[in-house]
Coordinates of C-alpha atoms and ligand atoms in Angstrom, one line a residue:
X1 CA 191.4 69.4 209.2
X2 CA 189.7 65.8 209.3
X3 CA 186.1 65.4 210.6
X4 CA 185.1 62.1 212.0
X5 CA 181.3 62.1 211.5
X6 CA 179.8 59.1 213.0
X7 CA 176.2 57.9 212.7
X8 CA 175.3 58.9 216.4
X9 CA 176.2 62.4 215.6
X10 CA 173.5 62.7 213.1
X11 CA 170.8 61.6 215.4
X12 CA 168.9 64.6 217.0
X13 CA 168.5 63.9 220.7
X14 CA 166.4 65.7 223.2
X15 CA 167.9 68.5 225.0
X16 CA 169.5 67.5 228.2
X17 CA 170.9 70.2 230.5
X18 CA 174.3 69.3 232.3
X19 CA 173.2 71.4 235.3
X20 CA 174.8 74.7 236.8
X21 CA 178.5 74.8 236.2
X22 CA 180.1 76.3 239.4
X23 CA 183.3 78.0 238.1
X24 CA 186.4 78.3 240.4
X25 CA 187.7 81.8 240.6
X26 CA 191.1 81.8 239.0
X27 CA 193.9 84.4 239.0
X28 CA 196.5 84.8 236.2
X29 CA 197.6 86.5 233.0
X30 CA 194.5 85.5 231.0
X31 CA 192.0 85.9 233.8
X32 CA 193.3 89.3 234.4
X33 CA 193.3 90.3 230.9
X34 CA 189.8 89.2 230.7
X35 CA 188.8 91.3 233.7
X36 CA 190.3 94.4 232.6
X37 CA 188.8 94.1 229.0
X38 CA 185.4 93.3 230.7
X39 CA 185.5 96.4 232.9
X40 CA 186.7 98.6 230.1
X41 CA 184.0 97.2 227.5
X42 CA 181.2 97.7 230.4
X43 CA 182.5 101.2 230.8
X44 CA 182.3 102.0 227.2
X45 CA 179.0 100.3 226.7
X46 CA 177.7 102.6 229.7
X47 CA 179.5 105.8 228.6
X48 CA 178.7 105.9 224.9
X49 CA 175.0 107.1 225.3
X50 CA 176.1 110.0 227.4
X51 CA 178.7 111.3 225.0
X52 CA 177.4 114.7 223.4
X53 CA 178.4 115.9 220.0
X54 CA 177.2 119.4 218.7
X55 CA 174.7 119.7 221.9
X56 CA 173.1 116.2 220.8
X57 CA 173.7 112.7 221.8
X58 CA 176.6 111.6 219.8
X59 CA 175.3 107.9 219.0
X60 CA 171.6 107.4 218.7
X61 CA 169.6 105.1 216.6
X62 CA 166.4 106.9 216.5
X63 CA 163.9 104.5 215.3
X64 CA 160.8 106.8 215.7
X65 CA 162.6 109.4 213.4
X66 CA 164.3 106.9 211.1
X67 CA 167.8 108.2 212.0
X68 CA 171.0 106.9 213.1
X69 CA 173.3 109.5 214.4
X70 CA 176.8 108.7 215.0
X71 CA 178.8 111.8 215.9
X72 CA 179.0 114.2 212.8
X73 CA 177.2 111.7 210.6
X74 CA 173.6 110.9 210.4
X75 CA 172.4 107.7 208.5
X76 CA 168.9 107.5 207.1
X77 CA 166.9 104.7 205.6
X78 CA 168.2 105.7 202.2
X79 CA 171.8 104.8 203.5
X80 CA 170.9 101.3 204.5
X81 CA 173.3 99.9 201.9
X82 CA 176.1 102.0 203.6
X83 CA 175.2 100.5 207.0
X84 CA 175.4 97.0 205.5
X85 CA 178.8 97.9 204.2
X86 CA 179.8 98.9 207.8
X87 CA 178.5 95.7 209.1
X88 CA 180.4 93.7 206.3
X89 CA 183.6 95.4 207.7
X90 CA 182.7 94.0 211.1
X91 CA 182.1 90.6 209.9
X92 CA 185.4 90.6 208.0
X93 CA 187.2 91.7 210.8
X94 CA 185.7 88.9 212.8
X95 CA 186.6 86.3 210.3
X96 CA 190.2 87.7 210.0
X97 CA 190.5 87.4 213.8
X98 CA 189.0 84.0 214.1
X99 CA 191.0 82.5 211.4
X100 CA 194.1 84.0 212.8
X101 CA 193.6 83.7 216.5
X102 CA 190.7 81.2 217.1
X103 CA 187.8 82.1 219.3
X104 CA 189.5 85.1 221.0
X105 CA 186.2 87.0 220.3
X106 CA 184.3 84.3 222.4
X107 CA 186.9 84.2 225.1
X108 CA 187.6 87.8 225.8
X109 CA 185.1 90.3 224.3
X110 CA 181.7 88.9 223.4
X111 CA 178.9 90.5 225.6
X112 CA 177.9 87.1 226.6
X113 CA 181.3 86.5 228.1
X114 CA 181.7 89.7 229.6
X115 CA 178.4 89.8 231.3
X116 CA 178.7 86.2 232.6
X117 CA 181.9 87.0 234.0
X118 CA 180.6 90.0 235.9
X119 CA 177.6 87.9 237.3
X120 CA 179.9 85.1 238.4
X121 CA 182.0 87.9 240.1
X122 CA 179.0 88.9 242.1
X123 CA 177.9 85.4 242.9
X124 CA 181.4 84.7 244.2
X125 CA 181.2 87.7 246.4
X126 CA 177.7 86.8 247.8
X127 CA 177.9 82.9 248.0
X128 CA 181.6 82.5 248.4
X129 CA 184.0 80.2 246.7
X130 CA 183.2 77.2 244.2
X131 CA 183.2 74.6 247.0
X132 CA 181.1 76.9 249.1
X133 CA 178.6 77.5 246.4
X134 CA 178.3 73.7 245.7
X135 CA 177.7 73.0 249.4
X136 CA 175.1 76.0 249.8
X137 CA 173.2 74.5 246.7
X138 CA 173.0 71.0 248.3
X139 CA 172.0 72.4 251.7
X140 CA 168.4 72.1 252.9
X141 CA 166.4 75.3 252.7
X142 CA 167.3 77.8 255.5
X143 CA 167.0 81.5 256.3
X144 CA 170.8 82.1 255.6
X145 CA 170.5 80.2 252.2
X146 CA 167.4 82.2 251.2
X147 CA 169.1 85.5 252.3
X148 CA 172.1 84.8 250.2
X149 CA 170.3 83.7 247.3
X150 CA 167.7 86.6 247.4
X151 CA 170.6 89.1 247.7
X152 CA 172.4 87.5 244.7
X153 CA 169.3 87.4 242.5
X154 CA 168.4 91.2 243.5
X155 CA 171.8 92.2 242.5
X156 CA 171.7 90.3 239.3
X157 CA 168.2 91.9 238.5
X158 CA 169.6 95.4 239.3
X159 CA 172.6 94.8 237.1
X160 CA 170.2 93.6 234.2
X161 CA 168.1 96.7 234.7
X162 CA 171.2 98.8 234.5
X163 CA 172.2 97.0 231.3
X164 CA 168.7 97.1 229.7
X165 CA 168.2 100.9 230.4
X166 CA 171.6 101.5 229.0
X167 CA 170.9 99.4 226.0
X168 CA 167.7 101.3 225.4
X169 CA 169.3 104.7 225.6
X170 CA 171.1 103.8 222.5
X171 CA 167.6 104.2 220.9
X172 CA 165.7 106.7 222.9
X173 CA 167.8 109.9 224.1
X174 CA 169.1 109.5 227.6
X175 CA 167.6 112.8 228.6
X176 CA 164.1 111.6 227.6
X177 CA 164.4 108.1 229.0
X178 CA 166.1 108.7 232.4
X179 CA 163.7 111.5 233.0
X180 CA 160.8 109.3 232.2
X181 CA 162.2 106.5 234.3
X182 CA 163.0 108.9 237.3
X183 CA 159.3 110.3 237.3
X184 CA 157.7 106.7 236.4
X185 CA 156.3 108.1 233.3
X186 CA 157.6 105.7 230.7
X187 CA 155.2 104.8 228.0
X188 CA 153.9 101.1 227.8
X189 CA 156.3 100.1 225.0
X190 CA 159.3 101.6 226.8
X191 CA 158.2 99.8 229.8
X192 CA 157.7 96.6 227.9
X193 CA 161.3 96.7 226.3
X194 CA 162.9 97.6 229.6
X195 CA 161.3 94.6 231.3
X196 CA 162.0 92.5 228.2
X197 CA 165.8 93.3 228.2
X198 CA 166.1 93.1 232.0
X199 CA 164.8 89.5 231.9
X200 CA 166.8 88.5 228.9
X201 CA 170.1 89.8 230.6
X202 CA 169.2 88.2 233.8
X203 CA 168.4 84.9 232.2
X204 CA 171.5 84.9 229.7
X205 CA 174.2 85.9 232.2
X206 CA 172.8 84.7 235.5
X207 CA 171.1 81.2 234.4
X208 CA 171.9 80.2 230.9
X209 CA 175.7 81.3 230.7
X210 CA 177.7 78.8 228.7
X211 CA 174.5 77.2 227.3
X212 CA 174.1 80.2 225.1
X213 CA 177.4 79.5 223.6
X214 CA 177.1 76.0 223.2
X215 CA 173.4 75.6 222.2
X216 CA 172.1 79.1 221.0
X217 CA 175.0 81.1 219.4
X218 CA 175.1 80.5 215.5
X219 CA 178.7 82.1 215.4
X220 CA 179.9 79.2 217.6
X221 CA 178.7 76.8 215.1
X222 CA 179.9 78.1 211.9
X223 CA 183.4 79.5 213.1
X224 CA 184.8 76.1 212.7
X225 CA 184.8 76.6 209.0
X226 CA 187.4 79.4 209.4
X227 CA 189.7 77.0 211.4
X228 CA 192.7 75.2 209.9
X229 CA 195.6 73.6 211.4
X230 CA 197.3 76.7 211.9
X231 CA 194.6 78.5 213.9
X232 CA 195.5 79.4 217.5
X233 CA 193.7 77.3 220.0
X234 CA 193.9 76.1 223.7
X235 CA 195.1 72.8 223.9
X236 CA 196.6 70.3 226.3
X237 CA 200.2 68.8 225.5
X238 CA 199.1 65.3 225.6
X239 CA 202.6 64.0 225.0
X240 CA 204.0 65.7 227.9
X241 CA 200.9 65.4 230.3
X242 CA 200.1 61.6 230.2
X243 CA 200.1 59.5 232.2
X244 CA 198.5 61.6 234.5
X245 CA 198.3 60.9 238.1
X246 CA 198.4 62.7 241.5
X247 CA 201.7 62.6 243.5
X248 CA 203.5 64.5 246.0
X249 CA 205.5 67.6 245.6
X250 CA 208.9 66.0 246.0
X251 CA 208.0 63.1 243.7
X252 CA 210.2 62.7 240.6
X253 CA 207.6 62.0 237.7
X254 CA 210.3 60.2 235.6
X255 CA 211.0 57.8 238.2
X256 CA 207.3 57.1 238.7
X257 CA 206.8 56.8 235.0
X258 CA 204.4 59.5 235.0
X259 CA 203.8 62.7 232.7
X260 CA 203.5 66.2 234.0
X261 CA 199.7 66.4 234.7
X262 CA 199.1 65.8 238.3
X263 CA 195.4 65.4 237.9
X264 CA 194.6 68.2 240.1
X265 CA 191.4 68.9 238.0
X266 CA 191.9 72.7 238.4
X267 CA 191.6 73.2 234.5
X268 CA 188.3 71.6 234.6
X269 CA 187.0 73.5 237.7
X270 CA 188.0 76.9 236.3
X271 CA 186.3 76.2 232.8
X272 CA 183.4 78.3 232.2
X273 CA 182.1 75.7 229.6
X274 CA 182.6 73.0 232.0
X275 CA 184.7 70.8 229.7
X276 CA 188.0 68.9 230.4
X277 CA 190.5 70.3 227.6
X278 CA 192.5 67.1 228.4
X279 CA 189.8 65.2 226.2
X280 CA 191.1 67.1 223.1
X281 CA 189.7 70.1 221.1
X282 CA 185.9 70.6 221.8
X283 CA 183.5 73.0 220.2
X284 CA 182.4 74.3 223.6
X285 CA 185.9 75.8 224.4
X286 CA 185.9 79.5 224.0
X287 CA 189.5 80.1 224.2
X288 CA 189.4 82.0 227.3
X289 CA 192.8 80.7 228.7
X290 CA 191.5 80.1 232.3
X291 CA 192.7 76.5 232.3
X292 CA 196.1 77.7 231.2
X293 CA 196.1 80.2 234.2
X294 CA 195.1 77.2 236.6
X295 CA 197.5 74.7 235.0
X296 CA 200.4 77.1 235.1
X297 CA 199.8 77.6 238.8
X298 CA 200.0 73.8 239.5
X299 CA 203.2 73.6 237.3
X300 CA 204.7 76.4 239.2
X301 CA 203.8 74.7 242.6
X302 CA 205.3 71.4 241.5
X303 CA 208.3 73.2 240.0
X304 CA 207.6 71.9 236.5
X305 CA 207.9 74.0 233.3
X306 CA 204.7 76.1 232.5
X307 CA 202.7 75.6 229.2
X308 CA 201.2 72.1 229.7
X309 CA 198.0 73.7 228.7
X310 CA 198.8 76.4 226.3
X311 CA 197.7 78.6 223.2
X312 CA 199.1 76.7 220.2
X313 CA 197.9 75.3 217.0
X314 CA 197.3 71.7 215.7
X315 CA 200.2 72.0 213.5
X316 CA 202.5 72.9 216.3
X317 CA 201.2 70.2 218.6
X318 CA 201.9 67.7 215.9
X319 CA 205.6 68.7 215.9
X320 CA 205.1 70.9 212.7
X321 CA 206.6 74.4 212.1
X322 CA 203.9 76.9 213.3
X323 CA 202.6 79.0 210.5
X324 CA 200.6 81.9 212.0
X325 CA 199.9 83.7 208.8
X326 CA 198.7 81.7 206.0
X327 CA 196.8 82.5 202.7
X328 CA 193.5 82.3 204.3
X329 CA 194.4 84.8 207.0
X330 CA 196.0 87.1 204.6
X331 CA 193.1 87.0 202.2
X332 CA 190.7 87.8 205.1
X333 CA 192.9 90.7 206.2
X334 CA 193.3 92.2 202.9
X335 CA 189.5 91.9 202.2
X336 CA 188.8 93.5 205.6
X337 CA 191.3 96.5 204.6
X338 CA 189.8 96.8 201.1
X339 CA 186.2 97.0 202.4
X340 CA 187.2 99.3 205.4
X341 CA 188.9 101.9 202.8
X342 CA 186.1 101.6 200.6
X343 CA 183.4 102.2 203.2
X344 CA 185.4 105.1 204.5
X345 CA 185.8 106.6 201.1
X346 CA 182.0 106.2 200.7
X347 CA 180.9 107.7 204.0
X348 CA 183.3 110.6 203.3
X349 CA 182.1 111.4 200.0
X350 CA 178.4 111.0 200.9
X351 CA 176.5 114.3 200.4
X352 CA 174.0 114.9 203.4
X353 CA 171.2 116.0 201.0
X354 CA 168.2 114.3 199.3
X355 CA 166.0 115.8 196.8
X356 CA 163.2 114.9 194.5
X357 CA 161.3 116.7 191.8
X358 CA 157.7 116.3 191.2
X359 CA 155.9 118.0 188.1
X360 CA 152.6 119.6 188.3
X361 CA 150.3 116.9 187.3
X362 CA 147.6 118.9 186.1
X363 CA 149.2 120.6 183.3
X364 CA 152.4 120.1 181.3
X365 CA 152.9 123.8 180.9
X366 CA 151.0 127.2 180.7
X367 CA 151.6 130.0 178.2
X368 CA 150.3 133.4 179.3
X369 CA 149.0 136.2 177.2
X370 CA 152.6 137.5 176.9
X371 CA 153.8 134.4 175.4
X372 CA 155.8 133.4 178.6
X373 CA 155.9 129.6 179.1
X374 CA 155.5 128.4 182.8
X375 CA 156.2 125.0 184.2
X376 CA 155.6 124.3 187.8
X377 CA 157.4 121.7 190.0
X378 CA 157.6 120.7 193.7
X379 CA 161.0 120.3 195.1
X380 CA 161.3 117.9 198.0
X381 CA 164.6 118.7 200.0
X382 CA 165.7 116.5 202.9
X383 CA 168.5 118.2 205.2
X384 CA 170.5 115.1 206.3
X385 CA 172.9 117.1 208.3
X386 CA 172.8 117.8 212.0
X387 CA 172.2 121.5 211.6
X388 CA 169.5 123.9 210.0
X389 CA 170.9 125.1 206.6
X390 CA 169.5 127.7 203.9
X391 CA 169.3 126.5 200.6
X392 CA 169.8 128.2 197.2
X393 CA 168.2 126.8 193.9
X394 CA 169.0 127.8 190.5
X395 CA 168.3 126.3 186.9
X396 CA 170.9 125.4 184.2
X397 CA 170.0 124.3 180.7
X398 CA 167.5 127.0 180.0
X399 CA 168.7 130.4 178.8
X400 CA 167.0 133.6 180.2
X401 CA 164.6 131.6 182.4
X402 CA 163.1 132.9 185.6
X403 CA 162.7 130.9 188.7
X404 CA 160.0 131.8 191.2
X405 CA 160.4 130.4 194.6
X406 CA 160.0 131.2 198.3
X407 CA 162.5 133.9 199.4
X408 CA 164.1 132.2 202.3
X409 CA 164.4 128.2 202.1
X410 CA 165.6 127.3 205.5
X411 CA 165.4 123.6 206.6
X412 CA 165.9 122.4 210.1
X413 CA 168.2 119.4 210.6
X414 CA 166.7 116.0 209.6
X415 CA 163.7 117.9 208.2
X416 CA 162.1 117.6 204.7
X417 CA 160.4 120.6 203.2
X418 CA 158.5 120.8 199.9
X419 CA 159.2 124.0 197.8
X420 CA 156.9 125.0 195.1
X421 CA 158.9 126.4 192.3
X422 CA 157.7 127.8 188.8
X423 CA 160.2 128.2 186.1
X424 CA 159.2 130.7 183.3
X425 CA 160.7 131.6 180.0
X426 CA 160.0 133.7 176.9
X427 CA 158.6 131.3 174.3
X428 CA 161.1 133.0 171.8
X429 CA 163.9 131.3 173.8
X430 CA 162.6 127.9 173.3
X431 CA 164.3 126.0 170.5
X432 CA 162.4 122.5 171.1
X433 CA 159.2 121.2 172.8
X434 CA 160.9 119.5 175.5
X435 CA 164.2 120.9 177.1
X436 CA 166.4 118.8 179.4
X437 CA 167.1 121.1 182.4
X438 CA 168.8 120.7 185.8
X439 CA 167.8 122.1 189.2
X440 CA 170.9 122.8 191.2
X441 CA 170.5 122.7 195.0
X442 CA 173.1 124.2 197.1
X443 CA 173.5 124.7 201.0
X444 CA 174.4 128.4 201.6
X445 CA 176.4 127.8 204.9
X446 CA 178.1 124.5 203.4
X447 CA 178.6 125.0 199.6
X448 CA 180.0 121.6 199.2
X449 CA 176.7 120.3 200.0
X450 CA 175.3 120.5 196.5
X451 CA 173.1 118.3 194.3
X452 CA 172.0 118.5 190.6
X453 CA 168.6 117.1 189.7
X454 CA 167.7 116.4 186.2
X455 CA 164.1 117.1 184.8
X456 CA 162.4 118.6 181.7
X457 CA 160.9 121.8 180.7
X458 CA 157.8 121.7 178.4
X459 CA 156.7 124.5 176.0
X460 CA 155.4 124.8 172.6
X461 CA 157.9 126.6 170.4
X462 CA 155.1 126.8 167.8
X463 CA 153.4 129.1 170.4
X464 CA 156.0 131.6 170.5
X465 CA 153.8 134.2 168.9
X466 CA 150.9 133.6 171.1
X467 CA 149.3 136.8 172.6
X468 CA 151.6 139.3 170.3
Ligands
SF4_501 S1 188.7 74.6 228.0 FE1 190.1 76.2 228.9 S2 190.1 77.8 227.2 FE2 188.5 76.3 226.8 S3 186.7 77.3 227.8 FE3 187.6 75.9 229.3 S4 188.8 77.2 230.4 FE4 188.5 78.3 228.7
SF4_502 S1 195.5 71.8 235.6 FE1 197.2 70.9 234.6 S2 197.9 69.4 236.0 FE2 195.9 69.9 236.8 S3 194.6 68.4 235.8 FE3 194.8 70.1 234.5 S4 196.1 69.6 233.0 FE4 196.5 68.3 234.8

């Protein structure tokens, strides 16, 4: 892909808003797909915090307790690398889809797109069609205008509050959060985040809209690096469309020396980015396909073939053979599959148990009057499962040793317990001063949860006759 960088592109200009873009509501295949996907995604977003697993919230990022619960698995700060690996899977899947299908993420499933679509839908219901909205904005202030604007903004704020509380319920259990909200008993910090996310959603989806994509989103900037001549994009078929000009339904464009574009401007009116796709590929385009729906409708009315604006590729537009799958797409795809498999295996083989051993700092060892050598340790056991478990502890590497420890080691889900243990052995059994040993910690209810922890046992073999 060739980039034409001119000097004026390198000059940083002060930000200049292009005003509010009033989008015309459009029907068609792509708009319907967006609408269905949007409702589905909003429904999923709202429902997930209410899902229960084993009597607890199935998906919960509990920052206070430093746990991220995802159904049967709980991630801890120690699992951060694992979480990074999961995020890498998402990133590579996104690269794969972008290099293959262009900005479909932006156009169909990005939260900014989904929320903006919902807010525009409400705006349309309250203030009317695009032309009615433009007229309303130009009107002098009146009670009717104030009433419409107030209802719209109240509904937007309500939607933002629902969205904000839903988002926070991923971090605070729904039972706690909604009870506190209903009883006006939220702490200062929760109230702050509720207000913060409400205002962010209201500002982003209600006011900023496409400006988030064009001026704020970093992904919009760097994804062009994943594009090539074969990437799917929305484009206008210039060869077929020019020269553009309005005409009557019964006119023959060939006789008039015209192309198929009737210059109805609908593709511009429906564009949420406010661009004219006929001017060529532009970074503001989010590949939503609304201009395709609008143009197809016009083509149908004039009895011309559909597809003057279409999903295509640079290669296809310049008359070349479309090549949907190239080495870059395959590389991203293969990498995504490899990381997904590796991450799944990693998660599956992860042992939900964390242990550490601390030796008694005061004395390396003690020898009693019977010649028994004692070493004292503190075992820290963290139960990373979602249920309370009993643990068995035994020692390997030291023959005929005796372990003294609490009788019943029961640790609640997500809890850490310190267990003092004393290991004693007759000095006759010691062959060297430092013996390598292992503490073996195993969950009674789930024997596959087992860990070996290596340490050493000190004892003076020259002391074997002590006290006899
Ligand atoms: S140009 Fe077409 S595909 Fe691109 S953002 Fe506008 S309406 Fe969507
Ligand atoms: S919708 Fe189609 S016909 Fe109308 S102006 Fe756009 S490209 Fe031309």
